[in-house]
XYZ file of C-alpha atoms in Angstrom:
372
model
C -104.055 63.224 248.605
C -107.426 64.407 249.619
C -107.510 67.244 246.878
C -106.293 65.206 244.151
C -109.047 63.466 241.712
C -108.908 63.158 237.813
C -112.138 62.966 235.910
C -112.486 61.776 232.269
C -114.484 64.453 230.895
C -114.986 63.088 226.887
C -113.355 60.197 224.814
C -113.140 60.379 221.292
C -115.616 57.997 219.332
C -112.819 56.843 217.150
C -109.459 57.058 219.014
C -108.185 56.507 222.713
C -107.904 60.145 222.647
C -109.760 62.033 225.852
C -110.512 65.551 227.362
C -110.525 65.594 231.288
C -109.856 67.454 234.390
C -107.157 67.461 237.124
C -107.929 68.294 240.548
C -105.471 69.315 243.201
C -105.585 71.489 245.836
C -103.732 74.680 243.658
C -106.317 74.254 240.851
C -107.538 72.590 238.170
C -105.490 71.424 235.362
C -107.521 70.618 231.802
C -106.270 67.861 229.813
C -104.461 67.188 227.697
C -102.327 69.343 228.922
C -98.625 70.686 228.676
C -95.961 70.973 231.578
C -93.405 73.916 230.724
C -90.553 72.611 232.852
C -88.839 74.919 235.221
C -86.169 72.901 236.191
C -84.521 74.952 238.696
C -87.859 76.836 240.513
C -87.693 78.938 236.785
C -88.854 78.576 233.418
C -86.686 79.905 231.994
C -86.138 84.122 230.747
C -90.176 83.951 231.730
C -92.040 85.677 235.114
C -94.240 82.753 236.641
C -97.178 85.643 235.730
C -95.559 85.527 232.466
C -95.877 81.594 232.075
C -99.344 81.798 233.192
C -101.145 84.642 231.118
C -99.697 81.971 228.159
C -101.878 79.237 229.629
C -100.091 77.470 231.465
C -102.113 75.434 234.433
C -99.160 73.243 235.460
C -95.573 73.223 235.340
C -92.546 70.700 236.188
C -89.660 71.022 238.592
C -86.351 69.028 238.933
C -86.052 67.541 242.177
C -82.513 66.394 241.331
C -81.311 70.096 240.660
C -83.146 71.765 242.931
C -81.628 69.277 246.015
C -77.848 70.286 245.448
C -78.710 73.999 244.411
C -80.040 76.115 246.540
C -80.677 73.153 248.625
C -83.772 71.885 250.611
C -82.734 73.858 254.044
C -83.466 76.912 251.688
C -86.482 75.606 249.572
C -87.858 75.032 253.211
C -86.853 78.123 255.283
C -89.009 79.636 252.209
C -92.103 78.228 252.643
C -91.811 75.449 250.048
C -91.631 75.465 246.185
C -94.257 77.478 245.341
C -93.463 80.211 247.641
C -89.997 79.985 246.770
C -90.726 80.573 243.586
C -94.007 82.387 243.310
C -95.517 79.907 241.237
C -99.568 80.037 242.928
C -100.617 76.319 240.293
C -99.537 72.928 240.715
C -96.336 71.776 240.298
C -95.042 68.424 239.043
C -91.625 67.303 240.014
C -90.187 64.905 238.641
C -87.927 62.364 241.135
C -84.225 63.169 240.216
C -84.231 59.204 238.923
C -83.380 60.413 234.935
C -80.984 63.431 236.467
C -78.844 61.114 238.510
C -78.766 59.015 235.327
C -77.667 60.733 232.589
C -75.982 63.885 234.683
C -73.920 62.919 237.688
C -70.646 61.132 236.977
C -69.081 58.079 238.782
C -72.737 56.830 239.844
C -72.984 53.345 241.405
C -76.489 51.639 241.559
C -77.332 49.331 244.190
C -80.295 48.201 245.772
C -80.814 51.071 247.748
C -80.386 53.594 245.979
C -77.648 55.687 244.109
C -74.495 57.042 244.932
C -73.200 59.670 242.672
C -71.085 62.426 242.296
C -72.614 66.628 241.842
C -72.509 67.443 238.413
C -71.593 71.143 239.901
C -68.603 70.365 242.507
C -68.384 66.971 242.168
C -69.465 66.335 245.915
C -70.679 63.329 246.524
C -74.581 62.518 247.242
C -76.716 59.088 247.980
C -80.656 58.903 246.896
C -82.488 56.063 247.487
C -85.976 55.967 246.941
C -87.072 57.309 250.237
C -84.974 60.204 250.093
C -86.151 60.889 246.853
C -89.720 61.026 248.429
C -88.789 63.132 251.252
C -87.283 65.743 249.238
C -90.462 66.103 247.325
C -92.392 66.548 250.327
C -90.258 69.202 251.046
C -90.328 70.664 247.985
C -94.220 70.476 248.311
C -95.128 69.405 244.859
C -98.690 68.766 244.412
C -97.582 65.170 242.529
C -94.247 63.593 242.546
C -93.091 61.127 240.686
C -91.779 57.655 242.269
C -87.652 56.698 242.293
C -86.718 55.249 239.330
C -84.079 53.697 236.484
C -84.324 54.728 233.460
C -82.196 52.784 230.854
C -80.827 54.276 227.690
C -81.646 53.848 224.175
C -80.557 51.611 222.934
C -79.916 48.594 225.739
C -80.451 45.310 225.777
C -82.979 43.097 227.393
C -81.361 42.157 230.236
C -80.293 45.709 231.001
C -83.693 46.698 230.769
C -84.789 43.618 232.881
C -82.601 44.929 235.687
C -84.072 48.124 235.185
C -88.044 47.387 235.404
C -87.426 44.996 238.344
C -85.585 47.762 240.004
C -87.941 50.718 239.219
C -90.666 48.061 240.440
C -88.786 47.525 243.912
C -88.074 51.307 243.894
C -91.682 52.105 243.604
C -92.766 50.345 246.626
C -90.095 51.670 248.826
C -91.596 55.539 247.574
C -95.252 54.381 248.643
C -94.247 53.317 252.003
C -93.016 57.255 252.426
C -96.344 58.849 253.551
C -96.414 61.844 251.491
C -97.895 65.783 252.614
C -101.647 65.488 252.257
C -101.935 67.104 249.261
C -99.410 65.227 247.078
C -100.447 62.770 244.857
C -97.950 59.932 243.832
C -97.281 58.390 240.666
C -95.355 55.629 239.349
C -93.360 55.816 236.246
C -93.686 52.577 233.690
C -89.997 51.103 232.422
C -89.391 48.627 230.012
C -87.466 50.318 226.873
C -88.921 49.107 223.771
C -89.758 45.567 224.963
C -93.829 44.699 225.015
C -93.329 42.039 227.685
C -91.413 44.074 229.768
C -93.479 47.294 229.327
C -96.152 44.339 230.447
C -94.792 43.587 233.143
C -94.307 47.266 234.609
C -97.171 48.377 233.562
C -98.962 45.109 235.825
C -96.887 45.651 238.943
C -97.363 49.295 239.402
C -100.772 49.418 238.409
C -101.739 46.084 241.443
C -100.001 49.195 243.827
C -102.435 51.748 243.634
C -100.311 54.879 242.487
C -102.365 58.212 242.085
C -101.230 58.315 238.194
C -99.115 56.475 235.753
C -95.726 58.152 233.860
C -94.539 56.311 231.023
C -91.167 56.827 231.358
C -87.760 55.652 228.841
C -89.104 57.260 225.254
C -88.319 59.696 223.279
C -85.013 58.603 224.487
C -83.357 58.234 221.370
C -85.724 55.863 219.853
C -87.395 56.096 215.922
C -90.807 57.688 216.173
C -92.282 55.115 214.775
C -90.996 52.682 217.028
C -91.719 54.925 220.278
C -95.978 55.620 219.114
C -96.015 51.115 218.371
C -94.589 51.155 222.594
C -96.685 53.895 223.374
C -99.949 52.871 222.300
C -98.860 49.137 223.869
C -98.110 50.665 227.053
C -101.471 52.932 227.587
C -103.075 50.168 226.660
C -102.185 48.446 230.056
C -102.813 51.354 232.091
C -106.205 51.901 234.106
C -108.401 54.340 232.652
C -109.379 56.238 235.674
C -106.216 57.647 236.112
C -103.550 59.895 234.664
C -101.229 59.126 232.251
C -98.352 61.165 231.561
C -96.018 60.966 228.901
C -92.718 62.131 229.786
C -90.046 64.143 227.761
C -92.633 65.024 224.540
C -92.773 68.182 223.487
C -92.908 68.332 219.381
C -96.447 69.120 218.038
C -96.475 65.819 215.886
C -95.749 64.245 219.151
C -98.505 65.912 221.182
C -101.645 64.928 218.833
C -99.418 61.603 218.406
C -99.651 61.115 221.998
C -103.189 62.343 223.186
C -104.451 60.054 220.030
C -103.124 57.251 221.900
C -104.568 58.236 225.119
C -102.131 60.357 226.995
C -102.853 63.476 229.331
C -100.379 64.955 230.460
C -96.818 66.059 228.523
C -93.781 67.782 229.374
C -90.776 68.691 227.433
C -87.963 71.663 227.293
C -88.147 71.910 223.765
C -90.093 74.761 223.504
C -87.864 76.975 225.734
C -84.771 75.222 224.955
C -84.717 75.716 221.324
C -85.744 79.338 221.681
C -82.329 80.158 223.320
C -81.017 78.852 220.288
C -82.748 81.229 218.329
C -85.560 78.713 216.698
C -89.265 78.915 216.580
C -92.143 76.788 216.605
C -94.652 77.348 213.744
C -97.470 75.558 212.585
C -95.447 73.806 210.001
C -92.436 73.759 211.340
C -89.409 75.081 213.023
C -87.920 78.631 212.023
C -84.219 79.575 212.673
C -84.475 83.453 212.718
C -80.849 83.585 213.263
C -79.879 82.349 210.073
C -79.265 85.302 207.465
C -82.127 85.088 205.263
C -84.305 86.429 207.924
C -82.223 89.516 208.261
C -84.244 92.330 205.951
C -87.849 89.486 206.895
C -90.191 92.450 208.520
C -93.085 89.322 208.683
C -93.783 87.843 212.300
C -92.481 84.532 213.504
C -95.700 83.127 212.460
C -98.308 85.215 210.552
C -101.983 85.213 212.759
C -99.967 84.217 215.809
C -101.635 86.117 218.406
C -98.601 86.002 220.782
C -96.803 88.807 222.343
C -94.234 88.436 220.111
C -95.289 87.946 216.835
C -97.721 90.632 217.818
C -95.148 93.577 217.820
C -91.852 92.000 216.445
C -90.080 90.861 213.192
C -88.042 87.749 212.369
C -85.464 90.421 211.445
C -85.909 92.144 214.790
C -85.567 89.065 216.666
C -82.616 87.756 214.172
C -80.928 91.255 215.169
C -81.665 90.129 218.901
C -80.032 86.927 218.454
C -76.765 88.088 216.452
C -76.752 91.336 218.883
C -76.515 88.751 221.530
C -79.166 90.545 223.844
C -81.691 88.718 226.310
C -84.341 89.989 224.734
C -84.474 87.844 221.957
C -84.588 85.011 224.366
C -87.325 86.054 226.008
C -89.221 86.897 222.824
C -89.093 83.634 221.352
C -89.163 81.793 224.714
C -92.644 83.573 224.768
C -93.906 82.234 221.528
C -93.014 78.829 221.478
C -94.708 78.312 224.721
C -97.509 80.064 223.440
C -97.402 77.935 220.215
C -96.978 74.998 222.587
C -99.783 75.576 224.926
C -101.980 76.829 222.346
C -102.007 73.691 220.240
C -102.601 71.782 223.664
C -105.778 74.214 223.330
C -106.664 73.203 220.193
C -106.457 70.361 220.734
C -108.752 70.112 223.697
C -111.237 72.014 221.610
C -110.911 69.685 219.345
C -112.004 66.820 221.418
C -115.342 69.022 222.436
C -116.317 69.388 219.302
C -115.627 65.836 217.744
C -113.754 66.016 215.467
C -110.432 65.146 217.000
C -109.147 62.985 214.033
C -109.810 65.686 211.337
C -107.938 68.586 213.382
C -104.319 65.866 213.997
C -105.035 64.987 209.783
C -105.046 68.579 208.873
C -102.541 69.517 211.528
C -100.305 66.842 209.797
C -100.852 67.486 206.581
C -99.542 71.205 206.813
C -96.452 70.315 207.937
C -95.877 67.608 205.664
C -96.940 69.615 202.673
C -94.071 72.206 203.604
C -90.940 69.808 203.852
């Protein structure tokens, strides 16, 4: 972890908002920043040339998916991840923990680890927490995330109880696991929407020394609201010369939402999930070009987007695309809400140099609540 160092560059005077840099051996990443997530060594319809001329300094990979398809022997006969997939920034992956979770059926959770069942052939598969480790030191991630349980939304107390006391044993199982020398290690933060528990995390991962902190087990299922109250609780217990990453949080409300409360780093598959599906991110708001009324709309996605995208094409071009069933459309709007997505995170950095943070969320906000 000799690479890896994270300097807080500028707080806001009013909020726990911050601008600072990353540093790991592939690069620099500027925060706040956004993680497109490339679950399987792709994101997805994009070139990794593609995903970087959009800004992108950082991106996330699935551990979980990556270790039954193609397969570590393969990731490794390669060179590692980033050769694999020709990806020359960091990479984040995450540590399966969520995957094995909420995808792999007939699971069974004991003390060292889980056993579960592929959710492609239904073969069956054991992590624990050092095997989770040693994975991502084969995949050669510049940080990965520690083993963990994440419990669903809602639960109650005592489930997630059993969960933070887990994670917490979990976590010091992955630090015993030397990792590569330049991968830094962070822990992930349980506690569903229970202060004391959050507390309680939050205290035994920070007393272990972990490179960063994930807060992990929000935007789960959650009411906003309800997820900023355990947010802002939760940063508030983590040290301030480290990382923070808030994981699964993608929306733009979410993003100034977050970084107000302190958070610098965000992934999500939002962006290029909802593209597929023929929807785009605007400044205030989503846009289904698929539906009809966009057929005979000759007006970009967003008018003064300077994307690709809304550069040369129409909502009715793309809306053709979509009903046409062609790739292409894909593509197009995976491109722009990326763009959209890492541009805000631009914004919002800029925002932060100049001071005036507060003003930029407020009229942010405003413009999309002045369209519903």
């Amino acid at each position: 972890m000799e690479s890896f160092r994270f300097e807080v560059v500028k707080k806001c005077r009013k909020t726990g908002a911050r601008l600072g840099r990353l540093h790991t051996a592939r690069g620099i990443v500027h925060t706040p920043a956004f993680m497109p997530v490339g679950t399987q060594a792709t994101v997805k319809t994009l070139t990794p040339e593609e995903v970087k001329n959009l800004g992108a300094e950082i991106i996330l990979s699935n551990t979980y998916h990556l270790y039954l398809r193609p397969g570590l022997e393969i990731i490794e006969a390669a060179g590692g991840l980033h050769r694999f997939m020709s990806w020359e920034g960091p990479i984040l992956t995450d540590s399966g923990g969520y995957q094995v979770f909420s995808l792999a059926s007939l699971r069974e959770i004991t003390g060292d680890g889980v056993y579960f069942r592929s959710h492609l052939d239904g073969s069956p598969h054991f992590i624990s927490p050092e095997k989770a480790m040693e994975i991502q030191a084969v995949l050669g991630s510049d940080i990965a995330m520690a083993f963990d349980e994440c419990p669903p939304y809602p639960c109650s107390y005592e489930e997630a109880l059993n969960a933070v006391e887990r994670t917490t044993v979990w976590a010091e199982r992955c630090l015993q696991v030397p990792p590569p020398p330049d991968q830094a290690v962070f822990g992930i933060v349980q506690g569903s929407v229970f202060p004391e528990l959050r507390a309680r995390s939050a205290c035994a991962l920070t007393s272990m020394g972990f490179a960063g902190y994930a807060i992990g087990g929000l935007s789960v299922g959650e009411p906003k609201n309800m997820m900023y109250e355990v947010l802002e609780y939760t940063v508030s217990l983590l040290p301030e010369e480290k990382p923070r990453y808030l994981m699964g949080v993608g929306s733009a409300d979410c993003l100034w939402e977050g970084v107000l409360r302190g958070v610098d780093l965000f992934d999500c598959v939002l962006p290029t999930r909802i593209a597929r599906n023929g929807t785009a991110l605007t400044s205030w708001g989503k846009v289904v070009v698929r539906n009809a009324e966009y057929a005979d709309d000759f007006s970009p996605v967003e008018p003064g987007c300077d994307c690709y995208t809304c550069r040369n094409f129409t909502r009715a071009y793309l809306r053709h695309l979509f009903k046409a069933g062609e790739i292409l459309g894909h593509r197009l709007l995976t491109i722009h809400n990326l763009y959209f997505t890492l541009h805000l995170m631009s914004k919002i950095r800029q925002a932060l140099l100049e001071d005036c943070f507060e003003e930029r969320r407020a009229g942010f906000l405003n413009q999309v609540n002045s369209t519903k």
